[in-house]
XYZ file of N, CA and C in Angstrom:
729
model
N 0.843 -1.175 0.049
C -0.036 -0.081 -0.052
C 0.852 1.307 -0.017
N 2.031 1.277 0.820
C 2.928 2.403 0.906
C 3.443 2.546 -0.505
N 3.791 1.344 -1.118
C 4.563 1.779 -2.475
C 3.577 2.373 -3.407
N 2.193 1.879 -3.419
C 1.254 2.373 -4.384
C 1.026 3.963 -4.215
N 0.955 4.345 -2.921
C 0.827 5.581 -2.648
C 2.066 6.464 -3.080
N 3.210 5.892 -2.877
C 4.425 6.686 -3.235
C 4.325 6.844 -4.806
N 4.093 5.637 -5.549
C 3.948 5.993 -7.047
C 2.915 6.971 -7.355
N 1.645 6.920 -6.793
C 0.754 7.882 -7.048
C 1.245 9.309 -6.799
N 1.919 9.417 -5.833
C 2.506 10.732 -5.432
C 3.414 11.279 -6.481
N 4.404 10.507 -6.981
C 5.143 10.726 -7.946
C 4.563 11.114 -9.276
N 3.378 10.258 -9.595
C 2.806 10.705 -10.800
C 2.048 12.279 -10.836
N 1.555 12.293 -9.536
C 0.931 13.561 -9.338
C 1.911 14.891 -9.602
N 3.019 14.534 -8.792
C 4.204 15.530 -8.821
C 4.627 15.667 -10.314
N 4.705 14.537 -11.124
C 5.326 14.515 -12.383
C 4.417 15.345 -13.153
N 3.114 15.165 -13.045
C 1.878 15.873 -13.739
C 2.037 17.225 -13.704
N 2.260 17.775 -12.402
C 2.305 19.214 -12.078
C 3.565 19.769 -12.771
N 4.653 19.156 -12.469
C 5.867 19.591 -13.256
C 5.725 19.790 -14.867
N 5.225 18.826 -15.320
C 4.901 18.911 -16.939
C 4.084 19.974 -17.233
N 2.941 20.214 -16.458
C 2.042 21.455 -16.606
C 2.823 22.734 -16.621
N 3.730 22.833 -15.528
C 4.487 24.049 -15.426
C 5.382 24.239 -16.442
N 5.955 23.119 -17.090
C 7.009 23.240 -18.121
C 6.170 23.705 -19.262
N 5.101 23.201 -19.491
C 4.166 23.324 -20.682
C 3.743 24.982 -20.647
N 3.268 25.359 -19.523
C 2.895 26.851 -19.330
C 4.054 27.782 -19.696
N 5.378 27.426 -19.111
C 6.575 28.223 -19.293
C 6.995 28.222 -20.753
N 6.803 27.149 -21.273
C 7.234 26.944 -22.885
C 6.249 27.843 -23.776
N 4.959 27.795 -23.474
C 3.907 28.561 -24.229
C 4.192 30.060 -24.069
N 4.438 30.415 -22.797
C 4.689 31.896 -22.304
C 5.817 32.354 -23.073
N 6.997 31.610 -23.074
C 8.220 32.003 -23.555
C 8.142 32.115 -25.185
N 7.417 31.431 -25.799
C 7.211 31.488 -27.089
C 6.185 32.596 -27.482
N 5.601 33.227 -26.574
C 4.582 34.355 -26.781
C 3.369 33.815 -27.464
N 3.122 32.429 -27.216
C 1.996 31.780 -27.789
C 0.994 31.399 -26.638
N 0.403 32.626 -26.208
C -0.671 32.355 -25.004
C -1.873 31.599 -25.579
N -2.168 31.649 -26.846
C -3.212 30.799 -27.470
C -3.073 29.409 -27.149
N -2.017 28.928 -26.848
C -1.763 27.432 -26.590
C -2.098 27.083 -25.234
N -2.447 28.123 -24.398
C -2.870 27.719 -23.089
C -4.432 27.740 -23.100
N -4.950 26.747 -22.045
C -6.549 26.517 -22.150
C -7.160 27.781 -21.555
N -6.587 28.406 -20.687
C -7.413 29.480 -19.792
C -7.298 30.909 -20.397
N -6.519 31.044 -21.445
C -6.450 32.481 -21.964
C -7.534 32.753 -22.867
N -7.982 34.091 -23.010
C -9.033 34.440 -24.029
C -8.989 34.084 -25.376
N -9.968 33.623 -26.050
C -9.827 33.502 -27.415
C -9.579 34.785 -28.369
N -8.634 34.903 -29.124
C -8.406 36.143 -29.942
C -8.162 35.515 -31.542
N -9.309 35.840 -32.387
C -9.119 35.196 -33.600
C -7.914 36.029 -34.303
N -7.395 37.001 -33.804
C -6.209 37.693 -34.527
C -4.890 36.845 -34.252
N -4.857 36.021 -33.532
C -3.657 35.194 -33.044
C -3.699 34.036 -33.878
N -2.458 33.510 -34.296
C -2.423 32.086 -34.875
C -3.035 31.107 -34.228
N -3.617 30.136 -34.945
C -4.317 28.946 -34.234
C -3.362 28.151 -33.489
N -3.777 28.030 -32.107
C -3.247 27.376 -31.164
C -3.773 26.038 -30.738
N -3.264 25.477 -29.681
C -3.590 24.184 -29.334
C -5.085 24.039 -28.731
N -5.491 25.058 -28.251
C -6.847 25.051 -27.693
C -7.757 25.935 -28.317
N -7.317 26.485 -29.585
C -8.298 27.368 -30.410
C -9.519 26.793 -30.685
N -9.675 25.501 -31.121
C -10.879 24.849 -31.444
C -11.813 24.631 -30.401
N -11.331 24.261 -29.237
C -12.095 24.059 -28.012
C -12.639 25.228 -27.505
N -11.848 26.417 -27.604
C -12.365 27.730 -27.153
C -13.494 28.168 -28.212
N -13.325 27.984 -29.436
C -14.456 28.235 -30.395
C -15.672 27.363 -30.110
N -15.540 26.204 -29.893
C -16.822 25.407 -29.569
C -17.370 25.843 -28.175
N -16.435 26.245 -27.226
C -17.061 26.770 -26.092
C -17.988 27.985 -26.051
N -17.870 28.600 -27.056
C -18.846 29.778 -27.255
C -20.217 29.553 -27.575
N -20.601 28.214 -27.833
C -21.948 27.945 -28.156
C -23.035 28.484 -27.256
N -22.721 28.487 -25.872
C -23.795 28.754 -25.015
C -23.394 30.275 -24.652
N -22.749 31.025 -25.284
C -22.411 32.385 -24.727
C -22.456 33.311 -26.046
N -23.511 33.759 -26.442
C -23.714 34.617 -27.467
C -23.016 35.933 -27.372
N -23.076 36.676 -26.270
C -22.489 37.878 -26.170
C -20.811 37.789 -26.282
N -20.330 36.564 -25.716
C -18.902 36.532 -25.742
C -18.485 36.238 -27.045
N -19.216 35.367 -27.832
C -18.855 35.059 -29.258
C -18.894 36.316 -29.975
N -20.005 37.238 -29.955
C -19.902 38.427 -30.746
C -18.705 39.242 -30.201
N -18.493 39.350 -29.096
C -17.210 40.094 -28.693
C -16.045 39.646 -29.310
N -15.882 38.249 -29.579
C -14.757 37.776 -30.330
C -14.846 38.218 -31.634
N -16.018 38.089 -32.278
C -16.009 38.815 -33.867
C -15.596 40.251 -33.830
N -16.242 41.114 -32.888
C -15.951 42.544 -32.911
C -14.511 42.683 -32.810
N -13.861 42.085 -31.882
C -12.379 42.336 -31.598
C -11.595 42.051 -32.791
N -12.068 41.039 -33.658
C -11.284 40.618 -34.905
C -11.624 41.442 -35.980
N -12.603 42.417 -35.875
C -13.038 43.298 -36.962
C -13.883 42.457 -37.977
N -14.613 41.446 -37.623
C -15.521 40.753 -38.391
C -16.837 41.427 -38.449
N -17.383 41.940 -39.515
C -18.642 42.688 -39.525
C -19.798 41.536 -39.876
N -20.857 41.714 -39.037
C -21.965 40.635 -39.276
C -23.207 41.283 -38.773
N -24.241 40.693 -38.956
C -25.627 41.060 -38.672
C -26.133 39.842 -37.625
N -26.576 40.162 -36.439
C -27.194 39.193 -35.564
C -28.644 38.893 -36.044
N -28.833 37.577 -36.134
C -30.067 37.201 -36.799
C -31.157 36.973 -35.686
N -32.427 37.265 -35.848
C -33.477 37.134 -34.877
C -33.408 35.734 -34.431
N -33.896 35.283 -33.200
C -33.887 33.955 -32.732
C -35.033 33.297 -33.744
N -34.838 31.900 -33.833
C -35.571 31.047 -34.606
C -36.056 29.898 -33.917
N -37.314 29.452 -34.018
C -37.843 28.324 -33.244
C -38.160 27.392 -34.268
N -38.031 26.156 -33.972
C -38.448 25.088 -34.831
C -38.961 23.850 -34.085
N -39.384 22.728 -34.693
C -39.895 21.650 -34.066
C -38.796 20.818 -33.398
N -39.256 20.291 -32.373
C -38.362 19.440 -31.634
C -36.972 20.163 -31.141
N -35.754 19.856 -31.382
C -34.555 20.491 -31.034
C -34.205 21.578 -32.006
N -35.013 21.797 -33.028
C -34.603 22.685 -34.083
C -34.584 24.048 -33.583
N -33.901 25.055 -34.164
C -34.091 26.510 -34.041
C -32.652 26.926 -33.282
N -32.450 28.317 -33.257
C -31.322 28.916 -32.936
C -31.646 30.281 -32.283
N -30.645 30.523 -31.302
C -30.773 32.049 -30.817
C -29.439 32.770 -30.662
N -28.510 32.252 -31.576
C -27.186 32.827 -31.713
C -26.671 32.882 -33.073
N -27.761 33.107 -33.950
C -27.254 33.140 -35.427
C -26.732 34.294 -35.880
N -25.795 34.339 -36.808
C -25.180 35.753 -37.450
C -24.987 35.420 -38.956
N -25.110 36.670 -39.579
C -24.829 36.597 -41.197
C -23.618 37.647 -41.362
N -22.724 37.182 -42.019
C -21.453 37.944 -42.462
C -22.012 39.150 -43.072
N -21.356 40.259 -42.771
C -21.641 41.506 -43.599
C -20.288 41.801 -44.419
N -20.599 42.762 -45.493
C -19.444 43.157 -46.236
C -18.297 44.112 -45.626
N -17.155 43.907 -46.184
C -16.268 44.939 -45.333
C -15.543 44.157 -44.271
N -14.799 44.953 -43.441
C -14.113 44.537 -42.219
C -12.951 43.501 -42.606
N -12.593 42.633 -41.756
C -11.349 41.902 -41.881
C -11.568 40.811 -42.578
N -12.572 40.275 -43.102
C -12.793 39.166 -43.975
C -12.941 39.621 -45.490
N -12.550 38.836 -46.405
C -12.608 39.092 -47.696
C -13.264 38.068 -48.685
N -13.670 37.135 -48.317
C -14.196 35.918 -48.771
C -15.650 36.022 -48.696
N -16.412 35.977 -49.938
C -17.955 35.948 -49.806
C -18.393 34.524 -49.836
N -19.624 34.352 -49.586
C -20.173 32.943 -49.602
C -21.472 32.946 -50.662
N -21.550 31.860 -51.373
C -22.675 31.661 -52.341
C -23.278 30.341 -52.279
N -24.639 30.288 -52.216
C -25.558 31.433 -52.302
C -25.256 32.574 -51.176
N -25.691 33.669 -51.460
C -25.536 34.816 -50.606
C -26.466 34.734 -49.274
N -26.059 35.359 -48.263
C -27.009 35.356 -47.097
C -26.913 34.193 -46.044
N -25.702 33.475 -46.274
C -25.659 32.270 -45.331
C -25.717 32.845 -43.750
N -26.594 32.165 -42.983
C -26.653 32.417 -41.573
C -26.244 31.170 -40.825
N -25.361 31.338 -39.939
C -24.777 30.266 -39.029
C -24.799 30.627 -37.673
N -24.646 29.654 -36.957
C -24.443 29.850 -35.444
C -23.125 30.669 -35.263
N -23.087 31.528 -34.263
C -21.834 32.440 -34.139
C -20.681 31.553 -33.836
N -20.465 30.555 -33.207
C -19.188 29.789 -33.031
C -18.854 29.357 -34.526
N -19.705 28.944 -35.393
C -19.270 28.476 -36.705
C -18.679 29.790 -37.604
N -19.299 30.898 -37.344
C -18.946 32.131 -38.120
C -17.560 32.363 -37.607
N -17.308 32.397 -36.231
C -15.911 32.699 -35.880
C -14.793 31.824 -36.362
N -15.279 30.447 -36.402
C -14.351 29.432 -36.983
C -14.042 29.750 -38.392
N -15.165 30.123 -39.151
C -14.957 30.333 -40.597
C -14.033 31.526 -40.795
N -14.098 32.515 -40.074
C -13.254 33.648 -40.235
C -11.636 33.180 -39.942
N -11.508 32.410 -38.819
C -10.118 32.022 -38.568
C -9.717 30.970 -39.636
N -10.549 30.215 -40.128
C -10.328 29.223 -41.213
C -9.847 30.016 -42.403
N -10.500 31.238 -42.845
C -10.175 31.948 -44.033
C -8.690 32.407 -43.805
N -8.456 33.039 -42.526
C -7.190 33.661 -42.541
C -5.810 32.923 -42.253
N -6.229 31.639 -41.560
C -5.135 30.666 -41.106
C -4.897 29.593 -42.021
N -5.854 29.360 -42.814
C -5.943 27.937 -43.603
C -6.197 28.270 -45.047
N -7.427 28.585 -45.356
C -7.868 28.864 -46.810
C -6.952 29.621 -47.588
N -6.841 30.937 -47.235
C -6.021 31.927 -48.127
C -4.502 31.392 -48.092
N -3.799 31.004 -47.049
C -2.452 30.566 -47.167
C -2.399 29.332 -48.286
N -3.385 28.520 -48.058
C -3.378 27.194 -48.911
C -3.594 27.618 -50.419
N -4.418 28.493 -50.736
C -4.758 29.049 -52.153
C -3.540 29.634 -52.651
N -2.727 30.474 -51.903
C -1.729 31.148 -52.447
C -0.437 30.074 -52.547
N -0.344 28.931 -51.735
C 0.549 28.052 -51.751
C 0.462 27.352 -53.122
N -0.748 26.679 -53.369
C -1.118 25.806 -54.440
C -1.447 26.449 -55.800
N -1.883 27.738 -55.858
C -2.415 28.381 -57.007
C -1.836 29.683 -57.145
N -1.193 30.198 -56.312
C -0.438 31.622 -56.477
C -1.846 32.571 -56.616
N -2.820 32.477 -55.883
C -3.991 33.277 -56.188
C -4.661 33.235 -54.729
N -5.784 34.004 -54.727
C -6.574 33.842 -53.441
C -7.855 33.547 -53.661
N -8.686 32.920 -52.632
C -9.959 32.594 -52.683
C -10.897 33.824 -52.691
N -11.740 33.908 -53.669
C -12.673 35.105 -53.617
C -14.100 34.751 -53.078
N -14.525 33.443 -53.254
C -15.852 32.915 -52.910
C -15.843 31.537 -52.448
N -16.587 31.137 -51.422
C -16.845 29.800 -51.016
C -18.225 29.415 -51.280
N -18.450 28.341 -51.911
C -19.718 27.819 -52.417
C -20.267 26.865 -51.243
N -21.419 26.970 -50.960
C -21.869 26.144 -49.792
C -23.260 25.602 -50.180
N -23.603 24.460 -49.249
C -25.008 23.939 -49.297
C -25.920 24.145 -48.350
N -25.318 25.329 -47.421
C -26.311 25.793 -46.469
C -25.890 25.324 -45.024
N -26.632 25.889 -44.036
C -26.457 25.573 -42.706
C -27.624 25.255 -41.983
N -28.532 26.042 -41.761
C -29.658 25.562 -40.852
C -30.762 24.706 -41.810
N -30.905 23.518 -41.164
C -31.942 22.562 -41.453
C -32.529 21.685 -40.313
N -33.717 21.878 -40.320
C -34.424 20.979 -39.114
C -34.563 19.655 -39.386
N -33.484 18.823 -39.138
C -33.658 17.454 -39.416
C -32.621 16.814 -38.382
N -32.734 15.413 -38.472
C -31.921 14.476 -37.851
C -30.823 14.071 -38.598
N -29.733 13.388 -38.002
C -28.483 12.932 -38.717
C -29.025 12.234 -40.172
N -28.471 12.687 -41.228
C -28.687 11.994 -42.474
C -30.128 12.002 -42.795
N -31.152 12.865 -42.266
C -32.452 12.971 -42.706
C -33.255 11.803 -42.089
N -32.832 11.061 -41.207
C -33.585 9.948 -40.701
C -34.871 10.323 -39.915
N -35.673 9.375 -39.628
C -37.010 9.618 -38.807
C -36.669 9.682 -37.313
N -35.544 9.019 -36.831
C -35.276 9.055 -35.558
C -33.841 9.092 -35.356
N -33.485 9.082 -34.085
C -32.028 9.218 -33.560
C -31.514 10.718 -33.392
N -30.368 10.856 -33.303
C -29.735 12.166 -32.751
C -30.064 13.264 -33.827
N -30.142 14.421 -33.450
C -30.468 15.513 -34.303
C -29.067 15.866 -34.862
N -29.209 16.374 -36.207
C -28.033 17.026 -36.627
C -27.601 18.393 -36.132
N -26.338 18.808 -36.331
C -25.979 20.093 -35.839
C -26.579 21.252 -36.745
N -26.958 20.680 -38.032
C -27.455 21.555 -38.851
C -29.013 22.146 -38.285
N -29.492 21.313 -37.449
C -30.911 21.649 -36.694
C -30.744 22.958 -35.980
N -29.654 23.401 -35.587
C -29.317 24.534 -34.630
C -28.566 25.628 -35.277
N -28.251 25.366 -36.761
C -27.300 26.248 -37.474
C -25.954 26.193 -36.945
N -25.616 25.008 -36.290
C -24.159 25.064 -35.747
C -23.198 24.175 -36.592
N -23.664 24.211 -37.948
C -22.851 23.361 -38.902
C -22.956 24.178 -40.278
N -22.010 23.967 -41.164
C -22.245 24.412 -42.519
C -21.460 23.432 -43.545
N -22.101 23.347 -44.678
C -21.435 22.392 -45.755
C -20.857 23.033 -47.034
N -19.476 22.802 -46.925
C -18.817 23.543 -47.989
C -18.722 22.813 -49.389
N -18.979 23.285 -50.468
C -18.910 22.670 -51.709
C -17.971 22.881 -52.469
N -17.243 24.058 -52.415
C -16.246 24.464 -53.367
C -15.664 25.998 -53.097
N -14.766 26.312 -53.868
C -14.072 27.508 -53.698
C -13.813 28.197 -55.208
N -14.066 29.424 -55.231
C -13.723 30.274 -56.390
C -12.478 31.235 -56.223
N -11.469 31.103 -57.118
C -10.447 31.955 -56.915
C -10.608 33.338 -57.711
N -9.646 34.232 -57.242
C -9.791 35.589 -57.667
C -9.435 35.614 -59.230
N -8.549 34.482 -59.745
C -8.364 34.440 -61.133
C -9.465 33.751 -61.939
N -10.406 33.393 -61.262
C -11.430 32.661 -61.949
C -11.615 31.198 -61.897
N -10.504 30.466 -61.600
C -10.646 29.090 -61.422
C -11.542 28.652 -60.189
N -12.090 27.559 -60.469
C -13.212 26.932 -59.347
C -12.725 25.563 -58.974
N -12.849 25.263 -57.736
C -12.356 23.972 -57.137
C -13.518 23.436 -56.362
N -13.958 22.188 -56.614
C -15.133 21.698 -56.099
C -14.788 20.312 -55.354
N -15.419 19.992 -54.345
C -15.208 18.852 -53.664
C -15.592 17.627 -54.475
N -16.635 17.631 -55.111
C -17.187 16.435 -55.935
C -16.367 16.175 -57.043
N -15.657 17.010 -57.761
C -14.846 16.944 -58.871
C -13.305 16.674 -58.719
N -12.801 17.415 -57.489
C -11.425 17.656 -57.394
C -10.805 16.827 -56.139
N -11.633 16.046 -55.289
C -11.100 15.596 -54.120
C -10.165 14.495 -54.490
N -10.447 13.677 -55.382
C -9.475 12.549 -55.619
C -8.449 12.930 -56.564
N -7.226 12.219 -56.453
C -6.028 12.547 -57.210
C -5.059 13.150 -56.334
N -3.994 13.597 -56.950
C -2.915 14.253 -56.170
C -2.463 15.625 -56.843
N -3.151 16.170 -57.689
C -3.095 17.314 -58.239
C -3.114 18.478 -57.290
N -2.991 19.822 -57.656
C -3.045 21.026 -56.798
C -4.457 20.917 -56.127
N -5.451 20.869 -56.984
C -6.726 21.055 -56.380
C -7.023 20.067 -55.325
N -6.686 18.778 -55.518
C -6.914 17.742 -54.526
C -6.066 18.105 -53.279
N -4.857 18.492 -53.466
C -3.886 18.881 -52.304
C -4.591 19.965 -51.598
N -4.989 21.064 -52.290
C -5.638 22.197 -51.688
C -6.645 21.654 -50.862
N -7.804 20.895 -51.372
C -8.997 20.470 -50.620
C -8.561 19.768 -49.332
N -7.584 18.899 -49.531
C -7.238 18.172 -48.245
C -6.489 18.995 -47.181
N -5.794 20.054 -47.791
C -5.186 21.008 -46.793
C -6.043 21.699 -46.047
N -7.093 22.354 -46.639
C -8.109 22.980 -45.920
C -9.043 22.160 -45.019
N -9.123 20.882 -45.532
C -9.732 19.928 -44.587
C -9.029 19.860 -43.242
N -7.889 19.444 -43.564
C -6.989 19.316 -42.277
C -6.961 20.623 -41.358
N -6.834 21.539 -42.070
C -6.697 22.846 -41.276
C -8.111 23.092 -40.669
N -9.220 22.872 -41.037
C -10.497 22.850 -40.465
C -10.661 21.994 -39.037
N -9.971 20.964 -39.189
C -9.935 20.134 -38.034
C -9.363 20.601 -36.760
N -8.657 21.699 -36.913
C -8.147 22.275 -35.632
C -9.131 23.456 -35.245
N -10.108 23.743 -35.976
C -10.894 24.839 -35.559
C -12.474 24.522 -35.409
N -12.797 23.438 -35.860
C -14.182 22.800 -35.781
C -14.259 21.559 -34.989
N -15.352 21.357 -34.302
C -15.510 20.030 -33.428
C -15.685 18.945 -34.372
N -16.278 19.140 -35.509
C -16.314 18.125 -36.397
C -16.062 18.516 -37.903
N -15.315 17.748 -38.491
C -14.924 17.997 -39.895
C -14.839 16.688 -40.569
N -15.758 16.432 -41.597
C -16.119 15.419 -42.424
C -15.885 15.795 -43.709
N -15.286 14.780 -44.484
C -15.104 14.944 -45.994
C -15.443 13.801 -46.712
N -15.227 13.702 -47.948
C -15.457 12.477 -48.839
C -14.684 11.281 -48.395
N -13.607 11.449 -47.432
C -12.977 10.292 -46.805
C -14.000 9.745 -45.766
N -14.838 10.348 -45.335
C -15.645 9.694 -44.218
C -16.673 8.734 -44.565
N -17.372 9.297 -45.637
C -18.423 8.220 -46.261
C -19.008 8.933 -47.510
N -19.819 8.055 -48.329
C -20.462 8.636 -49.586
C -21.275 9.774 -49.537
N -21.903 10.008 -48.282
C -22.930 11.089 -48.041
C -22.149 12.261 -48.056
N -20.821 12.330 -47.913
C -19.930 13.593 -47.898
C -19.079 13.667 -49.150
N -19.486 12.859 -50.253
C -18.744 12.847 -51.353
C -18.529 14.239 -52.071
N -19.583 15.266 -51.686
C -19.488 16.435 -52.544
C -19.472 17.683 -51.687
N -19.022 17.526 -50.422
C -18.815 18.599 -49.488
C -18.069 18.354 -48.240
N -17.618 19.387 -47.604
C -16.966 19.289 -46.252
C -18.010 19.652 -45.324
N -18.199 18.841 -44.416
C -19.187 19.299 -43.211
C -18.374 19.814 -42.069
N -18.669 21.136 -41.649
C -17.826 21.617 -40.473
C -19.134 21.846 -39.482
N -18.740 21.370 -38.228
C -19.694 21.878 -37.182
C -18.938 22.182 -35.882
N -19.683 22.812 -34.986
C -19.134 22.994 -33.531
C -19.945 22.298 -32.514
N -20.018 21.187 -32.597
C -20.796 20.323 -31.796
C -20.131 20.505 -30.356
N -20.901 20.681 -29.349
C -20.369 20.868 -27.847
C -20.294 19.632 -27.418
N -19.006 19.182 -27.043
C -18.680 17.892 -26.306
C -18.040 18.096 -25.037
N -18.096 19.227 -24.411
C -17.303 19.475 -23.242
C -15.886 20.000 -23.519
N -15.265 20.446 -22.348
C -13.864 21.255 -22.545
C -12.846 20.211 -23.121
N -12.840 18.851 -22.719
C -12.051 17.946 -23.200
C -12.652 16.835 -24.202
N -13.797 17.140 -24.864
C -14.583 16.236 -25.423
C -13.787 15.794 -26.706
N -14.269 14.627 -27.320
C -13.599 14.103 -28.431
C -13.840 15.196 -29.674
N -12.929 15.032 -30.809
C -13.310 15.796 -31.836
C -13.036 14.835 -33.213
N -13.818 15.123 -34.095
C -14.060 14.177 -35.409
C -13.316 14.922 -36.434
N -12.310 14.215 -37.116
C -11.635 14.625 -38.396
C -11.384 13.586 -39.241
N -12.276 13.611 -40.299
C -12.096 12.623 -41.399
C -12.294 12.957 -42.699
């Protein structure tokens, strides 16, 4: 029994030491976004806990709006919407022109839950535009989508869990249009190893650090033509899906 207690004590001490080393490492590098207790700042590079902080905004609309405001993201807050069952939302926003974002969405008028909007802004700055410049020497002007809010259960089933779309907490991305006129679509360009396929997989991988759930054609046939991005709330240390 004494040996077991001694081992347990050593493990606790070791955990504390590792935590202190991690804090010192993050602070010395000037990457406070790597610390779980620091405020979310969309103007900072993506950190180890950025995705969890974004998902944590789900139940705090004022805090989410403050994050967008600080980052210079222009938007319109949507009126609450009620639906049957679990459907509806009270934290919807629609991007407005100007501000720190440059990519538009088509069809126009996309409304999403605020945490999804915040993640889309960070995705644009940290993932999408750098990837477009890397693979195409161009920038993305427009993102094509299949929508956000849809009062339905997963895969449109009659029973089972509700989809994150039922609360506008998800968006389906179909493709990208570059400033030079080129168009990249998930349905046409996912397969292969060309620049378009590499771009799509890069933006998918980058989304995994910003959204609770990122699903692509690699997941199943239902996602053969889009990237599903959502901010499902699974707790501060909940699991994250990236496929």
